[in-house]
mmCIF file of C-alpha atoms in Angstrom:
data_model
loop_
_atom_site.group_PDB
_atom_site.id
_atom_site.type_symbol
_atom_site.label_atom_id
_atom_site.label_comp_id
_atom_site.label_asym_id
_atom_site.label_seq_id
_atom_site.Cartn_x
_atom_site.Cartn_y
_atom_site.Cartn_z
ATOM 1 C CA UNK A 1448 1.318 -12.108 -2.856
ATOM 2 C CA UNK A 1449 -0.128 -8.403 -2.948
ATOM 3 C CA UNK A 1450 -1.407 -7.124 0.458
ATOM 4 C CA UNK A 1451 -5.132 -6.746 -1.194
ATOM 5 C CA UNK A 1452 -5.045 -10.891 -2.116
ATOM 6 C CA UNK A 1453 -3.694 -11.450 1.273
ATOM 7 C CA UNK A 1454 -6.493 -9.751 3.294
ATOM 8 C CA UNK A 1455 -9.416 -10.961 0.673
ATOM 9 C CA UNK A 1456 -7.685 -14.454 1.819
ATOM 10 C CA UNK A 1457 -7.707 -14.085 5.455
ATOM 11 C CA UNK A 1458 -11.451 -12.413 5.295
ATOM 12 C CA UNK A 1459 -12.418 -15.492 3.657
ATOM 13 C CA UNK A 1460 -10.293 -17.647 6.244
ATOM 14 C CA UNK A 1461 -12.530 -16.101 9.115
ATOM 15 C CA UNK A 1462 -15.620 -17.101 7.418
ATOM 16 C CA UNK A 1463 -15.227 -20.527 6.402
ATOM 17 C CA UNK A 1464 -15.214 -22.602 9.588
ATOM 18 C CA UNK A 1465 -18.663 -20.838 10.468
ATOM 19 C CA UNK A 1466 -20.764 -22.449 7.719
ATOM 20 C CA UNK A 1467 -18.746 -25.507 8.268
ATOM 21 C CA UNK A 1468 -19.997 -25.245 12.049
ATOM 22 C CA UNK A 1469 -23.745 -24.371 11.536
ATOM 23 C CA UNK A 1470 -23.795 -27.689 9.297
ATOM 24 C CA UNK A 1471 -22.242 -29.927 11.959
ATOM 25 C CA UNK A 1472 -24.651 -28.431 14.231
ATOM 26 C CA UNK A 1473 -27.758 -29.811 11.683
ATOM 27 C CA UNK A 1474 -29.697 -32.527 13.061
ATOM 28 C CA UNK A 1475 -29.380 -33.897 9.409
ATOM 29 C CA UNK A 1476 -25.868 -32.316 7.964
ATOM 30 C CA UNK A 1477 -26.718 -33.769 4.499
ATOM 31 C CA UNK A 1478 -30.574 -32.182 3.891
ATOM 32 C CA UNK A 1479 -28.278 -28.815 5.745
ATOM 33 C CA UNK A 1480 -25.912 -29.348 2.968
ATOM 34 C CA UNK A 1481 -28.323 -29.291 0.222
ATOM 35 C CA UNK A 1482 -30.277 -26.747 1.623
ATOM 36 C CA UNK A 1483 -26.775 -24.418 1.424
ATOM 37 C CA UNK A 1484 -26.383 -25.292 -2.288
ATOM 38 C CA UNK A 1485 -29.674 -24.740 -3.180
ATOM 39 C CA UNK A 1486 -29.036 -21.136 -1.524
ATOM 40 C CA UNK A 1487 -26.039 -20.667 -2.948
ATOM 41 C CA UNK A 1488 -27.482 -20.994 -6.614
ATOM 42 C CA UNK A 1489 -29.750 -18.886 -5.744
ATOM 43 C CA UNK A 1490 -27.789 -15.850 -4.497
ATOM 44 C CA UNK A 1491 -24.565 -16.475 -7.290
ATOM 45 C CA UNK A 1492 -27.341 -16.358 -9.917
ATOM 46 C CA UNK A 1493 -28.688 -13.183 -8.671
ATOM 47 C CA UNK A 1494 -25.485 -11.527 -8.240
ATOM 48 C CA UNK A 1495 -24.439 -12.550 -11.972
ATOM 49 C CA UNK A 1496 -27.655 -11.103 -12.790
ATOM 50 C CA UNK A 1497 -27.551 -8.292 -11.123
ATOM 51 C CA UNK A 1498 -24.002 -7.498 -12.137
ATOM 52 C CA UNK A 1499 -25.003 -7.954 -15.689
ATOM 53 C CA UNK A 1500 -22.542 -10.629 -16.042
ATOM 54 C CA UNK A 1501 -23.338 -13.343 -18.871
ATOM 55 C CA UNK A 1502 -24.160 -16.921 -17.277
ATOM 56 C CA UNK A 1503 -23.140 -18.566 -21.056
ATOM 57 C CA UNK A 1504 -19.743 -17.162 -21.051
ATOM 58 C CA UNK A 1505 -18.858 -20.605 -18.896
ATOM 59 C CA UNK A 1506 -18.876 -21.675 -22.523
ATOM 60 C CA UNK A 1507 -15.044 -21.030 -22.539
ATOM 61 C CA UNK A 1508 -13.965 -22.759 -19.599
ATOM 62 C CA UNK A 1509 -15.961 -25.514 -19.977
ATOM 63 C CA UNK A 1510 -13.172 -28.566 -19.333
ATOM 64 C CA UNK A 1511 -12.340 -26.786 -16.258
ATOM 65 C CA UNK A 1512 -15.537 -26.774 -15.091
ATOM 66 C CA UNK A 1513 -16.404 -30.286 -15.310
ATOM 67 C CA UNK A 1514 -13.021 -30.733 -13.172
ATOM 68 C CA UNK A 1515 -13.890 -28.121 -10.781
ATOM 69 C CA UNK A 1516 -17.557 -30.123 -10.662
ATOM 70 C CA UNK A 1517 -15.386 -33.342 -10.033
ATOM 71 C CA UNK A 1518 -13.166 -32.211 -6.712
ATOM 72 C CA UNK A 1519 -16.346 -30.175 -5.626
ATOM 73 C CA UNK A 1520 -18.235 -33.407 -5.699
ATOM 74 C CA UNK A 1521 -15.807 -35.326 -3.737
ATOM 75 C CA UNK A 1522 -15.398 -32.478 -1.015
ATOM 76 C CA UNK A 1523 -19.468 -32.212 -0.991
ATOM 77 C CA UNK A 1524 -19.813 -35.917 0.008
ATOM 78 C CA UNK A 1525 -16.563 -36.626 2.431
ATOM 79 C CA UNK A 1526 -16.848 -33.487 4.448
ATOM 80 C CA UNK A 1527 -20.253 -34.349 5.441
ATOM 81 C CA UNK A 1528 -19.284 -37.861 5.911
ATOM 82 C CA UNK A 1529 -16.363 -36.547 7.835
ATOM 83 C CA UNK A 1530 -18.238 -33.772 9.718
ATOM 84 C CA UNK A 1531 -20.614 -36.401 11.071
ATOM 85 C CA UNK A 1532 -18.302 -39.324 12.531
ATOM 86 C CA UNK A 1533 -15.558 -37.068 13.618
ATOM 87 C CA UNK A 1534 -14.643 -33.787 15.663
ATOM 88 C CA UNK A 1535 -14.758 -30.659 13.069
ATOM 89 C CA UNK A 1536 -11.347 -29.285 14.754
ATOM 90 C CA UNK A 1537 -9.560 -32.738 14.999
ATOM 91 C CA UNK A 1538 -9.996 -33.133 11.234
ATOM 92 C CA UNK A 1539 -10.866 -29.923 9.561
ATOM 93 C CA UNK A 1540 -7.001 -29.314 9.779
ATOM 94 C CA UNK A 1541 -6.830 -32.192 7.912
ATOM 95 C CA UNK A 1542 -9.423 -31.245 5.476
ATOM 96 C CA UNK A 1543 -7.660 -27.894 4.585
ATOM 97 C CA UNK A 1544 -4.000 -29.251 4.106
ATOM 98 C CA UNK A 1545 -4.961 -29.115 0.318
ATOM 99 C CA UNK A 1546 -1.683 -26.759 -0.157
ATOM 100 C CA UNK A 1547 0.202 -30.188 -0.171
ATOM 101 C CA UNK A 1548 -1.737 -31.673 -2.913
ATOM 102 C CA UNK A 1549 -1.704 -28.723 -5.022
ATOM 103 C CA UNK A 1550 2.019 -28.430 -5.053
ATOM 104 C CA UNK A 1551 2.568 -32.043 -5.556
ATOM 105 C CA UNK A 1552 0.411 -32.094 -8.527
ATOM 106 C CA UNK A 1553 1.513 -28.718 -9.466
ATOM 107 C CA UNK A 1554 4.804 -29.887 -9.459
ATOM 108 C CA UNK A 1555 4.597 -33.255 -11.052
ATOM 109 C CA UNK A 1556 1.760 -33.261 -13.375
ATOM 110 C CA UNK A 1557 1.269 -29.482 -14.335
ATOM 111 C CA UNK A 1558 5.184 -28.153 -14.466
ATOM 112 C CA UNK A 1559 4.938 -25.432 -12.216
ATOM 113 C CA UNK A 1560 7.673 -24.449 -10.235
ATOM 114 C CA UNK A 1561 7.839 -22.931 -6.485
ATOM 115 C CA UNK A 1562 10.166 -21.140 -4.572
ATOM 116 C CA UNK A 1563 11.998 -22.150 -1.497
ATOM 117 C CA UNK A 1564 10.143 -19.402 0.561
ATOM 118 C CA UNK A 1565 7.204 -20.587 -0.799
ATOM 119 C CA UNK A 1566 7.708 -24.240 -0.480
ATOM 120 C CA UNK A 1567 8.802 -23.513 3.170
ATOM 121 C CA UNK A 1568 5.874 -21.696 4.427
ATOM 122 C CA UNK A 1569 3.489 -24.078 2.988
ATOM 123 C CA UNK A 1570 5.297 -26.925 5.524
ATOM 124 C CA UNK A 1571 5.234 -24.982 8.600
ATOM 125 C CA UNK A 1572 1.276 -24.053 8.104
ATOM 126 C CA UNK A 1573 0.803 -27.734 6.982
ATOM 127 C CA UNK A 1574 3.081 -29.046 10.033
ATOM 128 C CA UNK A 1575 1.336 -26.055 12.202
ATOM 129 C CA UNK A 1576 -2.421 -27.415 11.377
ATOM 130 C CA UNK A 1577 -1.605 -31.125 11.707
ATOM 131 C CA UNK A 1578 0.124 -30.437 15.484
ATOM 132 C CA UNK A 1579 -2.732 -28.221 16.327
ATOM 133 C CA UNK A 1580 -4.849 -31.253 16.110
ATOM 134 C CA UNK A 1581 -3.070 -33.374 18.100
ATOM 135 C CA UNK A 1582 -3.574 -33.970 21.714
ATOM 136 C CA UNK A 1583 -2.413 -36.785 24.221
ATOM 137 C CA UNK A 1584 -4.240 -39.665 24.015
ATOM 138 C CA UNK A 1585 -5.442 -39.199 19.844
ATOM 139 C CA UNK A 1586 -4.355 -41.702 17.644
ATOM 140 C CA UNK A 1587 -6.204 -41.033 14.112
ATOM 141 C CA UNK A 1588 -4.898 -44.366 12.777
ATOM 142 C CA UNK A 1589 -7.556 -46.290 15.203
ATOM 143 C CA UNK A 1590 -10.082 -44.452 12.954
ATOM 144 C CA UNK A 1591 -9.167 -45.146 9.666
ATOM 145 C CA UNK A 1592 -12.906 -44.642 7.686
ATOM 146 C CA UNK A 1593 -12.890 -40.877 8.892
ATOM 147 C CA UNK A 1594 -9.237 -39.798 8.159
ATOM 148 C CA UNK A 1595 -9.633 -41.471 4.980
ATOM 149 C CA UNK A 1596 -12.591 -39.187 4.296
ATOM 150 C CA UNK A 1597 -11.020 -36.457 5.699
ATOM 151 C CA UNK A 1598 -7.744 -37.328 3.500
ATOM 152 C CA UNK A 1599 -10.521 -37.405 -0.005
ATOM 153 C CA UNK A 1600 -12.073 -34.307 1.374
ATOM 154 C CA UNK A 1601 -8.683 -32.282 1.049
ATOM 155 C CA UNK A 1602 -7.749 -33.827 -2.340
ATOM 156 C CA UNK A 1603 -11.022 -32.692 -3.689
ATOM 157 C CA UNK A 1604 -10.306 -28.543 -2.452
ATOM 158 C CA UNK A 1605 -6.944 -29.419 -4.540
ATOM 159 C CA UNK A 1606 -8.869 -30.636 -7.349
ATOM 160 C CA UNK A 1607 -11.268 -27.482 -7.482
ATOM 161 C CA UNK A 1608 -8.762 -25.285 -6.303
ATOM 162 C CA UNK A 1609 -6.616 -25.628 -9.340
ATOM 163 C CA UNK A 1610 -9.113 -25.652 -11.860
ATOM 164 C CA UNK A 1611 -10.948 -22.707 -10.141
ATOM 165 C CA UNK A 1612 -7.526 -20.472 -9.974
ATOM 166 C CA UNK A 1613 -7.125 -21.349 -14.328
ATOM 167 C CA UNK A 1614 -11.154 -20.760 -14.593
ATOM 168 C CA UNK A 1615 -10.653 -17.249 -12.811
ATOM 169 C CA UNK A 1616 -8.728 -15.468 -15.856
ATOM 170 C CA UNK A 1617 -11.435 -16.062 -18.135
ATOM 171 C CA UNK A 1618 -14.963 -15.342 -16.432
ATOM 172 C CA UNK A 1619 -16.295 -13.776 -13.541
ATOM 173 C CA UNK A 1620 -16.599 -15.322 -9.747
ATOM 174 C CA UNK A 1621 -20.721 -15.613 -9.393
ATOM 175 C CA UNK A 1622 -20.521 -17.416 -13.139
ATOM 176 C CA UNK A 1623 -18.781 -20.229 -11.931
ATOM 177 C CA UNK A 1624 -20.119 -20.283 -8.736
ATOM 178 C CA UNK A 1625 -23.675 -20.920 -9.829
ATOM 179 C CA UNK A 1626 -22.807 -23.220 -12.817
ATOM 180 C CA UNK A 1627 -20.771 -25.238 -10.149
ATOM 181 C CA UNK A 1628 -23.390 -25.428 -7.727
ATOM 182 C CA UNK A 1629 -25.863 -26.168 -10.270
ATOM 183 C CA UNK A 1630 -24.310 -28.955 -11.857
ATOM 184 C CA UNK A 1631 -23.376 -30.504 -8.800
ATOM 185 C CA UNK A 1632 -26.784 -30.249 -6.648
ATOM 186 C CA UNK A 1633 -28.161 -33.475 -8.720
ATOM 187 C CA UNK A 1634 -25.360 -35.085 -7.448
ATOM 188 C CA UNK A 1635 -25.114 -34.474 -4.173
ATOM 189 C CA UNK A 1636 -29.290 -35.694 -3.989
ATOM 190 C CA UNK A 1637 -28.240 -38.644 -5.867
ATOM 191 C CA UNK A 1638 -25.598 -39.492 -3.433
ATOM 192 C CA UNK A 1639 -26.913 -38.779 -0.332
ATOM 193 C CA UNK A 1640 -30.375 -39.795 -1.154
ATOM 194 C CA UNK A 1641 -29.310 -43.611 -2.337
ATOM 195 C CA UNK A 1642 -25.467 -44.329 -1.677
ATOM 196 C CA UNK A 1643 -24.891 -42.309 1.831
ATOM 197 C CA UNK A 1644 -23.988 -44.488 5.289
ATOM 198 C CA UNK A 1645 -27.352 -43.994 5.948
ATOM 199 C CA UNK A 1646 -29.597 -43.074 2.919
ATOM 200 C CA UNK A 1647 -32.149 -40.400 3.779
ATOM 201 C CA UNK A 1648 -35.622 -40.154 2.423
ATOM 202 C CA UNK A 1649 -36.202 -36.841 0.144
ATOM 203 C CA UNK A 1650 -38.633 -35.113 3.103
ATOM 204 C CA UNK A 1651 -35.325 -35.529 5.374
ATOM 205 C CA UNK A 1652 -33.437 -33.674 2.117
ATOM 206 C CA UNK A 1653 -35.281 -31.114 2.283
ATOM 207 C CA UNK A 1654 -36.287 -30.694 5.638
ATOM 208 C CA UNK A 1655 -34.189 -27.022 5.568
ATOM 209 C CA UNK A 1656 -37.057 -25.660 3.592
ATOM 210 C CA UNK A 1657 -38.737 -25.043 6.979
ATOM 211 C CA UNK A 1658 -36.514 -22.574 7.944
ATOM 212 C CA UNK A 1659 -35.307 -21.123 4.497
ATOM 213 C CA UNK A 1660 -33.970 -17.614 6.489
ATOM 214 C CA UNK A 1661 -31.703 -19.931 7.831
ATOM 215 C CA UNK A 1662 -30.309 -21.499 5.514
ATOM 216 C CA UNK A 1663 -30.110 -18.353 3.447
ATOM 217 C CA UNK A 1664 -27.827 -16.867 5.683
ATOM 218 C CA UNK A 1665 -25.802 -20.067 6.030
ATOM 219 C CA UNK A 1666 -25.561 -19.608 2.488
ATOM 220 C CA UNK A 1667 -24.676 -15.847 2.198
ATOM 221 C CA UNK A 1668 -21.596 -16.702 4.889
ATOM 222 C CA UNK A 1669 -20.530 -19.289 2.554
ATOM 223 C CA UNK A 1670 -21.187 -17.592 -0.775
ATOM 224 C CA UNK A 1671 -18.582 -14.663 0.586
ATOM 225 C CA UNK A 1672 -15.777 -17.029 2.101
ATOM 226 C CA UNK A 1673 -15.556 -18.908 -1.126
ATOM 227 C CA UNK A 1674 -15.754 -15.447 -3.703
ATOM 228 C CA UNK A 1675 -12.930 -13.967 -1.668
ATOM 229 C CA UNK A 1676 -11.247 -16.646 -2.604
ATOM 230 C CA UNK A 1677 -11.742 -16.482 -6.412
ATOM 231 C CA UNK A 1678 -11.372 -12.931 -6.456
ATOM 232 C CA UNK A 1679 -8.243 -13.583 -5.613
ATOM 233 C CA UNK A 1680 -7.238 -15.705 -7.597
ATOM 234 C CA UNK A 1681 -8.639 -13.235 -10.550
ATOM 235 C CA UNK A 1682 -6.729 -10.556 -8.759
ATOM 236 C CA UNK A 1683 -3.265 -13.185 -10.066
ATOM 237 C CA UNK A 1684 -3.057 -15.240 -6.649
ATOM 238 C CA UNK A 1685 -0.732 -18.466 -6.667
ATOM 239 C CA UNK A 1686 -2.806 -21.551 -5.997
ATOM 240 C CA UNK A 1687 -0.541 -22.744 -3.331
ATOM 241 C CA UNK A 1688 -0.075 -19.381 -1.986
ATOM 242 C CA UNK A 1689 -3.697 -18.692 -1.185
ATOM 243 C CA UNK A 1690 -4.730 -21.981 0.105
ATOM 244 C CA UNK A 1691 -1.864 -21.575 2.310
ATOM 245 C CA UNK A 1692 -2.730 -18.676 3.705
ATOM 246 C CA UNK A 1693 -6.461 -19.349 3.988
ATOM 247 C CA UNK A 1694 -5.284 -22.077 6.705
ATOM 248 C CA UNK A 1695 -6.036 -19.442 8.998
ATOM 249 C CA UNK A 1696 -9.375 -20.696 8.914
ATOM 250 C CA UNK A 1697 -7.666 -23.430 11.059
ATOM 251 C CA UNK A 1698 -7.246 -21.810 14.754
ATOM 252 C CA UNK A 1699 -10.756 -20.372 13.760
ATOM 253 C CA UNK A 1700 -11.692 -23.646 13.495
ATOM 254 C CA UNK A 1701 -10.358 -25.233 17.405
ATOM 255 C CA UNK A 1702 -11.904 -21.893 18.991
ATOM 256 C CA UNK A 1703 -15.534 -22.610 17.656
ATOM 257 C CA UNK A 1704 -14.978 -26.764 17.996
ATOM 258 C CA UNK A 1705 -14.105 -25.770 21.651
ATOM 259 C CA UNK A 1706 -16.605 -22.579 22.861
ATOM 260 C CA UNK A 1707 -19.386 -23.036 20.613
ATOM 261 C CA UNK A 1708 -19.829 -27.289 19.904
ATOM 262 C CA UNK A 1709 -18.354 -28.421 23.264
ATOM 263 C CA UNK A 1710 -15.670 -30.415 21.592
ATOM 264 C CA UNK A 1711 -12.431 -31.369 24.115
ATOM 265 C CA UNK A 1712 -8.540 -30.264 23.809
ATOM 266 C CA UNK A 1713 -9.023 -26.721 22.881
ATOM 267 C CA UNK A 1714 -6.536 -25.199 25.326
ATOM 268 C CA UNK A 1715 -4.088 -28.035 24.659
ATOM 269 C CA UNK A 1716 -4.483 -27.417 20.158
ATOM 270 C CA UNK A 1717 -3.970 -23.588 20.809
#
């Protein structure tokens, strides 16, 4: 990994746990989440515009898409799910130990091949984020529903990860970023609006259109964590490589848990 993907990787590592903070925060963390999609379709269509960058040329990639669609889906509906039962830096370590899936899929299903100095730094950040997590007393077994979600969450980065990383050698980053979002906004309605633990009524959906200055600027944090991230992958980053190092998004993570939404343990995790 080049210096230049490495520090378009930790820049994007800084960012993420913010959004993922200012939705927790959200009275209603689902209409927050739609609000940030709707946002984020509109600023990656802008940029594409702007950039003169052709929206179609998705056309190519279009498999890839759908399975990018798929694991973003999945992600969408158990972080929320996750975000709302349990504490964001108990399981967001969880959440982002998608460098395990990748390589095991990688590995079995896709025939790549890692090195041992590779292979080996991906345990110690994995085994780094899951002891972070721990303190005396938490036992994540006598909450199975939420580390199950939290356990789906991470398999569906994996999913888009991989498919994202192929996707980036053909088109440019706001291209897939709004045909993503876009095809996976009806969804995310759908899902929270009819099959959620608690349904929500469409006015509670779209209750962030009250404060759309907000949201925009949720969105804008959000927008520029995750096109790092595919820039560096267009820039030739390994899958596994990347996610790995993006898990510095993890101490991030404990620091705002801890000083900005009052949860417990953060001296103990650091």
């Amino acid at each position: 990994m080049t210096l230049n993907i490495a520090l378009l990787v930790l820049l994007s590592a800084a960012l993420h746990p913010i959004w993922n903070a200012l939705i927790k925060r959200d009275a209603r963390p689902e209409g927050a989440f739609i609000g940030l999609i709707v946002m984020l379709i509109v600023i990656s269509g802008s940029h594409a515009l702007i950039a003169g960058y052709d929206l179609f040329s998705v056309r190519r990639v279009w498999t890839m898409l759908i399975l990018s669609c798929i694991g973003q889906i999945l992600y969408g509906y158990t972080l929320i799910a996750t975000l709302k039962r349990g504490d964001l830096s108990a399981y967001y370590p969880i959440i982002r130990s998608s460098p395990l899936f990748i390589v095991i899929v990688g590995f079995f299903l896709l025939g790549e091949t890692y090195s041992w100095p590779l292979l080996t730094g991906v345990a110690c950040v994995l085994m780094g984020a899951f002891l972070l997590q721990y303190r005396r007393g938490l036992r994540l077994l006598d909450d199975p529903k939420t580390l199950m979600l939290s356990v789906l969450a991470m398999s569906g980065v994996g999913v888009y990860s991989i498919a994202d990383a192929k996707i980036m050698q053909e088109i440019e980053p706001p291209v897939l970023f709004f045909w993503v979002e876009t095809l996976c906004l009806p969804s995310y309605i759908l899902i929270y609006r009819f099959f959620g633990h608690s349904p929500l009524g469409m006015a509670a959906l779209f209750a962030w259109t009250r404060q759309p200055a907000k949201f925009f600027g949720i969105g804008a944090i959000c927008y520029l964590s995750y096109i790092l991230i595919l820039m560096a992958y267009a820039q030739g980053g390994d899958v596994a490589a990347v996610t790995s190092v993006r898990q510095a998004s993890i101490p991030i993570s404990v620091l705002i848990g801890g000083l900005w939404l009052k949860e417990l343990g953060m001296a103990q995790r650091l």
